[in-house]
Every structure is written in C-alpha cells, then in structure tokens.
Coordinates of C-alpha atoms in Angstrom, one line a residue:
A78 CA 17.7 0.2 -6.1
V79 CA 14.9 1.7 -4.0
I80 CA 11.3 0.7 -3.8
E81 CA 8.8 3.6 -3.3
W82 CA 5.5 2.9 -1.4
R83 CA 2.8 4.8 -3.3
L84 CA -0.3 3.9 -1.3
Q85 CA -1.2 7.6 -0.6
V86 CA -1.0 8.4 -4.4
C87 CA -3.2 5.4 -5.3
M88 CA -5.7 6.3 -2.6
A89 CA -5.9 9.9 -4.0
H90 CA -6.4 8.6 -7.5
A91 CA -9.2 6.4 -6.2
G92 CA -10.8 9.2 -4.2
V93 CA -10.1 7.5 -0.9
R94 CA -9.2 10.3 1.5
F95 CA -8.8 8.5 4.9
A96 CA -7.3 5.3 6.3
S97 CA -10.6 4.6 7.9
E98 CA -12.3 4.6 4.5
L99 CA -9.6 2.3 3.1
H100 CA -10.1 0.0 6.0
R101 CA -13.8 -0.2 5.4
R102 CA -13.3 -1.0 1.8
L103 CA -10.8 -3.7 2.7
V104 CA -13.3 -5.3 5.1
E105 CA -15.8 -5.4 2.2
V106 CA -13.4 -7.3 0.1
L107 CA -11.6 -9.5 2.7
G108 CA -14.1 -9.8 5.6
E109 CA -12.5 -11.0 8.8
A110 CA -9.2 -11.5 6.9
A111 CA -8.8 -7.7 6.5
P112 CA -6.0 -6.1 8.4
S113 CA -7.0 -4.1 11.5
E114 CA -7.8 -0.4 11.2
A115 CA -4.6 0.4 13.1
H116 CA -2.5 -1.7 10.6
V117 CA -4.2 0.0 7.6
S118 CA -3.4 3.4 9.2
R119 CA 0.3 2.4 9.5
L120 CA 0.3 1.2 5.9
V121 CA -1.0 4.7 4.8
R122 CA 1.7 6.5 6.9
N123 CA 4.7 4.3 6.4
P124 CA 6.1 1.8 3.9
P125 CA 5.6 -1.8 5.1
E126 CA 8.6 -3.9 5.9
R127 CA 6.6 -6.8 4.5
L128 CA 3.2 -7.2 2.9
N129 CA 1.3 -10.4 2.3
L130 CA -0.1 -11.0 -1.1
I131 CA -3.7 -11.2 0.0
T132 CA -3.5 -7.7 1.4
L133 CA -1.7 -6.5 -1.7
D134 CA -4.3 -8.0 -3.9
A135 CA -7.1 -6.4 -1.9
L136 CA -5.5 -3.0 -2.0
C137 CA -5.3 -3.3 -5.8
V138 CA -9.0 -4.3 -5.9
V139 CA -10.3 -1.5 -3.7
L140 CA -8.1 1.2 -5.3
S141 CA -8.5 -0.1 -8.9
C142 CA -4.7 -0.3 -9.4
G143 CA -2.0 -2.8 -9.9
P144 CA 1.0 -3.8 -7.7
A145 CA 3.3 -1.7 -9.9
D146 CA 1.2 1.3 -9.0
L147 CA 1.6 0.7 -5.3
L148 CA 5.3 -0.4 -5.4
Q149 CA 7.5 1.6 -7.8
H150 CA 11.1 0.5 -8.3
H151 CA 13.8 3.1 -8.8
T152 CA 17.3 2.2 -9.9
T153 CA 20.0 4.3 -8.3
T154 CA 23.3 5.1 -10.0
D155 CA 25.3 5.1 -6.7
S156 CA 27.8 2.2 -7.1
S157 CA 28.4 2.1 -3.3
E158 CA 25.0 0.4 -2.8
G159 CA 24.9 -3.3 -2.5
T160 CA 23.4 -5.5 -5.2
L161 CA 20.7 -8.1 -4.8

C-alpha cells in the first residue's frame, strides 16, 4: 500500500497558492503552536515522514478538507511488498 500526500491539491482547491499563505493561515488557527514557515514549505514540497495531529487538524481547518483529502491510501497489487 502507498499513501499519497495531497497537500498541493488541497491547497489548490482552497485557493492557497503559496506556502507562505498557508503558513499565515496556520498561524491564525494555531498561534505560537503553528509550524515554522520553513517547516510548512517542506510540507508543501515533500510528504512528511510524520505529522502531528494538531498540525493535521489545522491543515484541514484552513483548507476546508478532511484528513482523507490530504492523505490518500492506494492499494498495490504487487505481492512482493510487505504487509502491515
């Protein structure tokens, strides 16, 4: 199975064009608990290895989406892959 990180798609649907704008919106929701602008920029560019639930929830709030919109699970048919 593969999990696809769809933050850029959700940003586009919400009309958020830049990581800096996403960061500003996260600060509005989380205040000082918001991730740094550099961290948000990394989230936009690359799938995170881990993501805390507070940040995930805030992303859902500012982008008007749900966790399943940000993280999409794809099942592979390749039997050589390990199972969970």
